[in-house]
Structures are given as C-alpha cells and as structure tokens.
Amino acid sequence: PWVRHVAAAASERLEGHGLEASPERAASLDSRVHSPRGRMPSAASSTGQPPKFLVKPLPPFIDSRYPGPDPRVSAFLLATGISLVKLRTRLTELGCQTVMWHGQFLLSGSSPEIGQQQCSAVFLPDGCAICWHMSRDTERRIIKLALEEPASRRRPSRLFQARSDSAERIQELGLGSPISTEHLEVIDAPDGVITALNPQDGILRLTRDFWLRTSHQLSLSLALAVALRLDALEKQIEAGLEDKWRDMDSEVHRTLNLSRVSHHIFIAEKELHEMRYELTAVLDAPDLLWEHALAERLYDQVVTHFDIRRRNALLNDRLSYSLDYLATLGEHVRHQYSVRLERIIVLLIFLELTVGLAGHAREAGHAIVGE
C-alpha cells in the first residue's frame, strides 16, 4: 500500500510544479506499481538487474498541510554522543519511520510531529546529525531531540579533556551550539541522471530514482560526518596546541622538579600519537560502502569537495612538528638531569676534599700542640 502512496505522491508533486501526468503515463505508472516485482522503476530496471542500494528507502511523509523540503543538507557535530537506540524509540513515538544498521547509523524519516514533509535525518553514535531538506526550525527540533538522548563517546585524546567535558555539559543543558557544522545546496537531478556533486559550483544534484535516492543520501551523510570530525580536530589543534606548548616551555625552565616536567612531556607525546591515530582513521571509508561502487564514489566526491585529504596531511605535518618539538624539550630535560648529576658529583667531591683537609689540619694541629 505504501508503494501506491508513493505513486500518488509523485503525481501530486508533478501537479505542484504546474505539470500534469498524461493518461498514458499514469497507466504505465499504475501497471508498474501492480507488476509482479511490486516496485517503482529505477535506473537499474532497464538493465534487467535489481537495484543495489545501501538501505531500503523509507516511505516518505507527504502532506500538503506542512512545509515542503528545503534545497539543502546540513550536518552537525554535537559535543555529546547519541544513543541511537533511545533516539530511535523517541522518533518512533513521534510517528517517524526509522532504520538502524548494526548500531552504526540511524536513518529517520519525517512525520506530522516533526512539522515538515519530505525530509529525513541520519544520526551517528559519535554525535553527528545530518539533516536533509529541513528548514532551520526543523533542524533545531531534530538537534534538540538528539541532545535529549546523549551517550558517552570514546575520546582517544585527553589533550582537551576539560574543555570537552564542559562543552558536553553545556550541550546537555541545551545551551550550546554544535562543535562543527557543514552545509551543501541540494537540488533534484534531471530524470535518469545519477547523483553527483558539481566541483565547480558545489551544488549537489540528487537523483530522482526512488530506490537509490536514500542510499545516496546515506553515503553522502557518511562523508559529511568525516568533514565534521576533521573540522572539529582542526579547531582543537588551533585552539589548544600552542597554549599547551607555551605552558610546557615555561615549565622546562623550572629545574627544581624535572621529573614532573618529564612526565608532562611524556603525556603530551602520548596524546599526540593518539590524535595522529584519530586523523589516520578519519580517511577510512566505512565498511558499508566497500561493496557499493557508486556510493563510494559519492563519498569520495564529498571528501574531495571539502579538501579533506590535503587538510589531513597538513594536520599530520603539524603534529609531526609538535612531536619533534616535544622531543627537543625532552632532550633538554635529560640534559638538565645530566647537569644536575654533574653538579651533585662535583659537590660531593668538594665536600669529601673539605672533610679530608679539615681532618688533616686537625691532626696537624694536634701534632704541633704535642711538640
């Protein structure tokens, strides 16, 4: 029944654009809906092969009483993780159709409670929320729902632990803003044209194919999540790294507690290695895309559009410089240790000579008195 609903919605959509489906076209659409295969036509139908998609499309919510889709996609990275299980339950209670894949992502449609038709959202457990065709008011409503179902997130680096903890608390209270945001303009591609991101104007042209559209949105959402994570890492490094090294440089000149300075250098080196591991993991394509060439191509298009690989290489170079700088500080601390040991040895020798000379002088004095 929902497939028939989609066919009726498509007819309404044509009428909304000032077009009218011909009787022949309507008969052809009706025959395909009631065909033994029982599915809408797709780009793969002409080849006789079933369409290959990441996830089955959700029944769209279409109701003329609510605002239509906005031509854009917005991605947000929250300070807290998202409990996909709890959020799915909440969205289901609001009447949204949802799909969750092995706890790695949650795909949700719209409903009257959301307040907008023909829009959708993708949620990831690390706090990424990608809103498709939503107005700003709807986006705020979706972000608020995600913040109400927080979850702990693995934090590979503790370099900015205190700052992240305070940001998480602000987010939980609904008083903060997302750590990172990205936006793309989205328009419908011409009939029979697959999804593509134009490198010149940066406009995303989304296929009209009902069966492939949702899968393409998912692959693009995964790529937008990569852009969000990298942007957040850039902000962390720019904001905290220089202050960290400036404080450590001042500590190096405090030679009274070299063990404490050496320990701080070790902790900083460990955190930089962990952050480098996180940067390396940013470029890994999700396992879900490995067997879907078109979805992986769309993923790479977004990665190229946001210049993620070059930015990642620059961050790695900066981390390499920071590690070299820490190695220099560590060598300086070891040199201070050596100088301190040399001074202690010289002092001990001086004390031993002083004690020896004092004893010799005392014996010589006793000898003179005896004579």
Coordinates of C-alpha atoms in Angstrom, one line a residue:
P1 CA 0.0 0.0 0.0
W2 CA 2.8 2.5 0.7
V3 CA 4.2 2.0 -2.8
R4 CA 0.8 3.1 -4.2
H5 CA 1.0 6.0 -1.8
V6 CA 4.4 7.0 -3.3
A7 CA 3.0 6.8 -6.8
A8 CA 0.1 9.1 -5.8
A9 CA 2.6 11.4 -4.1
A10 CA 4.7 11.6 -7.3
S11 CA 1.6 12.6 -9.2
E12 CA 0.8 15.3 -6.6
R13 CA 4.4 16.5 -6.9
L14 CA 4.0 17.0 -10.7
E15 CA 0.8 18.9 -10.2
G16 CA 2.6 21.1 -7.6
H17 CA 5.1 22.1 -10.2
G18 CA 2.4 23.0 -12.7
L19 CA 2.6 19.7 -14.6
E20 CA 0.1 17.1 -15.2
A21 CA 0.7 13.4 -15.7
S22 CA -0.7 12.2 -19.1
P23 CA -3.2 9.3 -19.0
E24 CA -0.7 7.1 -20.8
R25 CA 2.0 7.9 -18.2
A26 CA -0.5 7.3 -15.3
A27 CA -1.5 3.9 -16.8
S28 CA 2.2 3.0 -17.2
L29 CA 3.0 4.0 -13.6
D30 CA -0.1 2.1 -12.3
S31 CA 1.0 -1.0 -14.2
R32 CA 4.5 -0.9 -12.8
V33 CA 3.2 -0.4 -9.3
H34 CA 1.0 -3.5 -9.7
S35 CA 3.6 -5.5 -11.5
P36 CA 4.8 -8.8 -10.0
R37 CA 8.0 -7.2 -9.0
G38 CA 5.9 -4.7 -7.0
R39 CA 8.4 -1.8 -7.1
M40 CA 8.8 1.6 -8.6
P41 CA 11.0 1.9 -11.7
S42 CA 14.7 2.6 -11.1
A43 CA 17.8 3.3 -13.1
A44 CA 18.7 -0.4 -12.8
S45 CA 15.4 -1.6 -14.1
S46 CA 16.3 -1.0 -17.8
T47 CA 19.3 -3.4 -17.5
G48 CA 17.2 -6.2 -16.0
Q49 CA 19.3 -6.2 -12.8
P50 CA 17.7 -5.4 -9.4
P51 CA 18.8 -2.1 -7.9
K52 CA 21.8 -2.3 -5.5
F53 CA 21.3 0.0 -2.5
L54 CA 22.8 0.5 0.9
V55 CA 19.4 0.7 2.7
K56 CA 15.8 0.2 1.6
P57 CA 14.1 3.6 1.2
L58 CA 11.7 4.7 3.8
P59 CA 8.0 5.6 3.0
P60 CA 8.1 9.4 2.6
F61 CA 5.8 11.6 4.7
I62 CA 3.9 13.8 2.2
D63 CA 1.2 16.1 3.4
S64 CA 0.4 19.5 1.8
R65 CA -0.6 20.9 5.1
Y66 CA 3.1 21.0 6.2
P67 CA 6.0 23.0 4.7
G68 CA 7.8 21.3 1.8
P69 CA 11.5 20.3 1.6
D70 CA 14.3 22.9 1.7
P71 CA 17.0 22.6 -1.0
R72 CA 19.9 21.9 1.3
V73 CA 21.6 19.4 3.6
S74 CA 23.1 20.5 6.9
A75 CA 25.5 18.4 9.1
F76 CA 26.2 19.0 12.8
L77 CA 28.7 17.5 15.2
L78 CA 27.4 17.6 18.8
A79 CA 29.7 17.7 21.9
T80 CA 28.0 14.5 23.2
G81 CA 27.5 11.2 21.6
I82 CA 24.0 10.0 20.6
S83 CA 22.2 6.9 21.9
L84 CA 20.8 5.6 18.7
V85 CA 18.6 3.0 20.4
K86 CA 16.9 5.6 22.6
L87 CA 16.6 8.1 19.9
R88 CA 15.0 5.6 17.6
T89 CA 12.4 4.8 20.2
R90 CA 11.7 8.5 20.6
L91 CA 11.4 9.1 16.9
T92 CA 9.1 6.1 16.5
E93 CA 6.9 7.6 19.2
L94 CA 6.7 10.7 17.1
G95 CA 5.5 8.7 14.1
C96 CA 8.7 8.7 12.1
Q97 CA 9.8 5.7 10.0
T98 CA 13.3 4.6 11.1
V99 CA 16.0 2.2 10.0
M100 CA 19.1 1.3 12.1
W101 CA 22.1 -0.7 10.8
H102 CA 24.2 -2.6 13.4
G103 CA 24.2 0.3 15.7
Q104 CA 26.4 2.3 13.3
F105 CA 23.8 4.7 11.9
L106 CA 20.1 5.6 12.3
L107 CA 18.1 6.8 9.4
S108 CA 14.8 8.6 10.1
G109 CA 12.0 10.0 8.0
S110 CA 9.6 12.7 8.9
S111 CA 6.1 12.9 10.5
P112 CA 3.4 15.4 11.5
E113 CA 5.1 15.8 14.8
I114 CA 8.3 16.9 13.1
G115 CA 6.4 19.5 11.3
Q116 CA 7.8 19.2 7.8
Q117 CA 7.3 16.9 4.9
Q118 CA 9.7 15.0 2.6
C119 CA 12.7 15.5 4.8
S120 CA 15.0 13.0 6.6
A121 CA 17.9 12.7 9.0
V122 CA 20.9 10.5 9.6
F123 CA 22.4 10.1 13.1
L124 CA 25.7 8.5 14.0
P125 CA 26.7 7.4 17.5
D126 CA 29.7 9.8 17.8
G127 CA 27.3 12.8 17.8
C128 CA 26.9 13.5 14.0
A129 CA 23.4 14.5 12.8
I130 CA 22.8 15.1 9.1
C131 CA 19.6 16.8 8.2
W132 CA 18.2 16.5 4.7
H133 CA 15.8 19.1 3.2
M134 CA 15.0 20.6 6.6
S135 CA 14.3 24.2 7.5
R136 CA 16.3 25.8 10.2
D137 CA 13.4 25.4 12.7
T138 CA 13.1 21.7 11.9
E139 CA 16.9 21.3 12.2
R140 CA 16.8 22.9 15.7
R141 CA 14.0 20.5 16.6
I142 CA 15.9 17.5 15.4
I143 CA 19.1 18.6 17.2
K144 CA 17.2 19.1 20.4
L145 CA 15.8 15.5 20.1
A146 CA 19.3 14.2 19.6
L147 CA 20.7 16.1 22.6
E148 CA 17.9 14.7 24.8
E149 CA 19.4 11.2 24.2
P150 CA 23.1 11.6 25.0
A151 CA 25.6 8.8 25.1
S152 CA 29.2 8.5 26.1
R153 CA 31.7 8.8 23.3
R154 CA 35.2 7.3 23.1
R155 CA 37.7 10.1 23.4
P156 CA 41.1 8.9 22.1
S157 CA 42.9 12.1 23.2
R158 CA 42.8 13.8 26.6
L159 CA 44.6 16.9 25.4
F160 CA 41.4 18.9 25.6
Q161 CA 39.5 16.7 28.1
A162 CA 38.5 19.5 30.5
R163 CA 37.3 21.7 27.6
S164 CA 35.3 18.8 26.1
D165 CA 33.7 17.9 29.4
S166 CA 32.4 21.5 29.9
A167 CA 31.1 21.6 26.3
E168 CA 29.3 18.3 26.9
R169 CA 27.6 19.7 30.0
I170 CA 26.5 22.9 28.1
Q171 CA 25.1 20.7 25.3
E172 CA 23.1 18.5 27.7
L173 CA 21.5 21.7 29.1
G174 CA 20.6 22.8 25.6
L175 CA 22.6 26.0 25.9
G176 CA 25.4 25.3 23.5
S177 CA 25.9 25.2 19.8
P178 CA 27.3 22.3 17.7
I179 CA 31.1 21.9 17.7
S180 CA 31.2 21.8 13.9
T181 CA 28.7 22.4 11.0
E182 CA 28.8 21.9 7.2
H183 CA 26.2 22.8 4.6
L184 CA 25.6 21.9 0.9
E185 CA 22.9 23.1 -1.5
V186 CA 20.8 20.3 -2.9
I187 CA 18.6 20.2 -6.0
D188 CA 16.9 17.4 -7.8
A189 CA 18.9 15.9 -10.8
P190 CA 17.2 15.6 -14.2
D191 CA 15.3 12.4 -14.8
G192 CA 17.6 9.5 -15.5
V193 CA 20.7 11.2 -14.1
I194 CA 22.5 9.8 -11.1
T195 CA 23.6 11.7 -8.0
A196 CA 26.7 13.9 -8.4
L197 CA 28.4 16.8 -6.6
N198 CA 29.4 19.5 -9.0
P199 CA 33.0 20.5 -8.2
Q200 CA 32.6 24.0 -9.8
D201 CA 29.5 25.3 -8.1
G202 CA 29.4 22.9 -5.1
I203 CA 25.8 22.1 -5.7
L204 CA 24.7 18.5 -5.0
R205 CA 22.3 17.1 -7.6
L206 CA 20.3 14.3 -6.0
T207 CA 18.9 11.5 -8.2
R208 CA 15.1 11.2 -8.5
D209 CA 15.3 7.4 -8.5
F210 CA 13.2 6.4 -5.6
W211 CA 15.2 3.3 -4.8
L212 CA 18.6 4.8 -5.0
R213 CA 17.9 8.3 -3.5
T214 CA 18.0 7.2 0.1
S215 CA 21.2 5.1 -0.4
H216 CA 22.9 8.1 -2.0
Q217 CA 21.8 10.3 0.9
L218 CA 23.3 7.9 3.3
S219 CA 26.7 7.6 1.6
L220 CA 26.9 11.4 1.3
S221 CA 25.9 11.7 5.0
L222 CA 28.8 9.5 6.0
A223 CA 31.2 11.7 4.0
L224 CA 29.8 14.8 5.6
A225 CA 30.4 13.2 9.0
V226 CA 34.1 12.9 8.1
A227 CA 34.2 16.6 7.2
L228 CA 32.7 17.4 10.6
R229 CA 35.2 15.3 12.5
L230 CA 38.2 16.8 10.7
D231 CA 36.9 20.3 11.2
A232 CA 36.5 19.7 14.9
L233 CA 40.1 18.3 15.1
E234 CA 41.4 21.4 13.3
K235 CA 39.6 23.7 15.8
Q236 CA 41.0 21.7 18.7
I237 CA 44.6 21.8 17.4
E238 CA 44.4 25.5 16.6
A239 CA 42.8 26.5 19.9
G240 CA 44.8 24.3 22.3
L241 CA 48.1 23.2 20.9
E242 CA 50.0 26.5 21.0
D243 CA 48.9 27.3 24.6
K244 CA 49.9 23.8 25.6
W245 CA 53.4 24.2 24.2
R246 CA 53.8 27.7 25.7
D247 CA 53.0 26.4 29.2
M248 CA 55.3 23.4 28.8
D249 CA 58.1 25.7 27.6
S250 CA 57.8 27.7 30.7
E251 CA 57.9 24.6 32.8
V252 CA 61.1 23.4 31.2
H253 CA 62.9 26.4 32.9
R254 CA 61.7 25.2 36.3
T255 CA 64.6 22.9 37.0
L256 CA 63.6 22.1 40.6
N257 CA 61.1 19.4 39.6
L258 CA 62.4 17.9 36.4
S259 CA 60.6 14.6 37.0
R260 CA 57.2 16.5 36.8
V261 CA 58.3 18.2 33.5
S262 CA 59.4 14.9 32.0
H263 CA 56.1 13.3 32.9
H264 CA 54.1 16.1 31.3
I265 CA 56.2 15.7 28.1
F266 CA 55.5 12.0 28.1
I267 CA 51.7 12.6 28.5
A268 CA 51.7 15.2 25.7
E269 CA 53.6 12.8 23.3
K270 CA 51.2 10.0 24.1
E271 CA 48.2 12.2 23.4
L272 CA 49.7 13.5 20.1
H273 CA 50.2 9.9 18.9
E274 CA 46.6 9.1 19.8
M275 CA 45.4 12.2 17.9
R276 CA 47.5 11.1 14.9
Y277 CA 45.8 7.7 15.0
E278 CA 42.4 9.5 15.0
L279 CA 43.5 11.6 12.0
T280 CA 44.5 8.4 10.2
A281 CA 41.1 6.8 10.9
V282 CA 39.3 9.9 9.5
L283 CA 40.1 8.9 5.9
D284 CA 38.9 5.3 6.3
A285 CA 35.8 4.6 4.2
P286 CA 33.0 2.9 6.2
D287 CA 32.7 -0.8 5.7
L288 CA 29.2 -0.3 4.5
L289 CA 30.5 1.3 1.2
W290 CA 33.0 -1.3 0.2
E291 CA 30.7 -3.3 -2.0
H292 CA 28.8 -0.3 -3.5
A293 CA 31.0 1.4 -6.1
L294 CA 28.6 4.3 -6.8
A295 CA 28.1 5.0 -3.1
E296 CA 31.8 5.0 -2.5
R297 CA 32.3 7.3 -5.5
L298 CA 29.8 9.8 -4.0
Y299 CA 31.7 9.5 -0.7
D300 CA 34.9 10.4 -2.4
Q301 CA 33.3 13.4 -4.2
V302 CA 32.4 14.9 -0.9
V303 CA 35.8 14.1 0.6
T304 CA 37.4 15.9 -2.4
H305 CA 35.0 18.9 -2.2
F306 CA 35.9 19.6 1.4
D307 CA 39.6 19.0 0.6
I308 CA 39.8 16.5 3.4
R309 CA 42.9 14.7 2.3
R310 CA 45.1 17.8 2.0
R311 CA 43.8 19.2 5.3
N312 CA 44.5 15.9 6.9
A313 CA 48.1 15.9 5.6
L314 CA 48.6 19.4 6.9
L315 CA 47.4 18.4 10.3
N316 CA 49.7 15.4 10.3
D317 CA 52.6 17.7 9.4
R318 CA 51.7 20.0 12.3
L319 CA 51.5 17.0 14.7
S320 CA 54.9 15.9 13.4
Y321 CA 56.4 19.3 14.1
S322 CA 54.8 19.2 17.6
L323 CA 56.3 15.8 18.3
D324 CA 59.7 17.0 17.1
Y325 CA 59.4 20.0 19.4
L326 CA 58.5 17.7 22.4
A327 CA 61.5 15.5 21.6
T328 CA 63.7 18.6 21.7
L329 CA 62.2 19.6 25.1
G330 CA 62.7 16.0 26.3
E331 CA 66.3 16.1 25.3
H332 CA 66.7 19.4 27.1
V333 CA 65.2 17.9 30.2
R334 CA 67.6 15.0 30.0
H335 CA 70.5 17.4 29.6
Q336 CA 69.3 19.3 32.7
Y337 CA 69.3 15.9 34.5
S338 CA 72.9 15.3 33.4
V339 CA 74.0 18.8 34.5
R340 CA 72.3 18.3 37.9
L341 CA 74.1 15.0 38.4
E342 CA 77.4 16.5 37.4
R343 CA 76.9 19.3 39.9
I344 CA 76.0 16.9 42.6
I345 CA 79.1 14.8 41.9
V346 CA 81.3 17.9 42.0
L347 CA 79.7 19.0 45.2
L348 CA 80.2 15.6 46.8
I349 CA 83.9 15.6 45.7
F350 CA 84.3 19.1 47.1
L351 CA 82.7 18.0 50.4
E352 CA 84.9 14.9 50.6
L353 CA 88.0 17.1 50.0
T354 CA 86.9 19.6 52.6
V355 CA 86.3 16.9 55.1
G356 CA 89.7 15.4 54.3
L357 CA 91.5 18.7 54.5
A358 CA 89.7 19.5 57.8
G359 CA 90.8 16.2 59.3
H360 CA 94.3 16.6 58.1
A361 CA 94.5 20.1 59.5
R362 CA 93.1 18.9 62.8
E363 CA 95.7 16.1 63.0
A364 CA 98.5 18.5 62.1
G365 CA 97.3 20.9 64.9
H366 CA 97.3 18.2 67.5
A367 CA 100.9 17.2 66.4
I368 CA 102.1 20.8 66.9
V369 CA 100.4 21.1 70.3
G370 CA 102.0 17.8 71.4
E371 CA 105.5 19.0 70.4

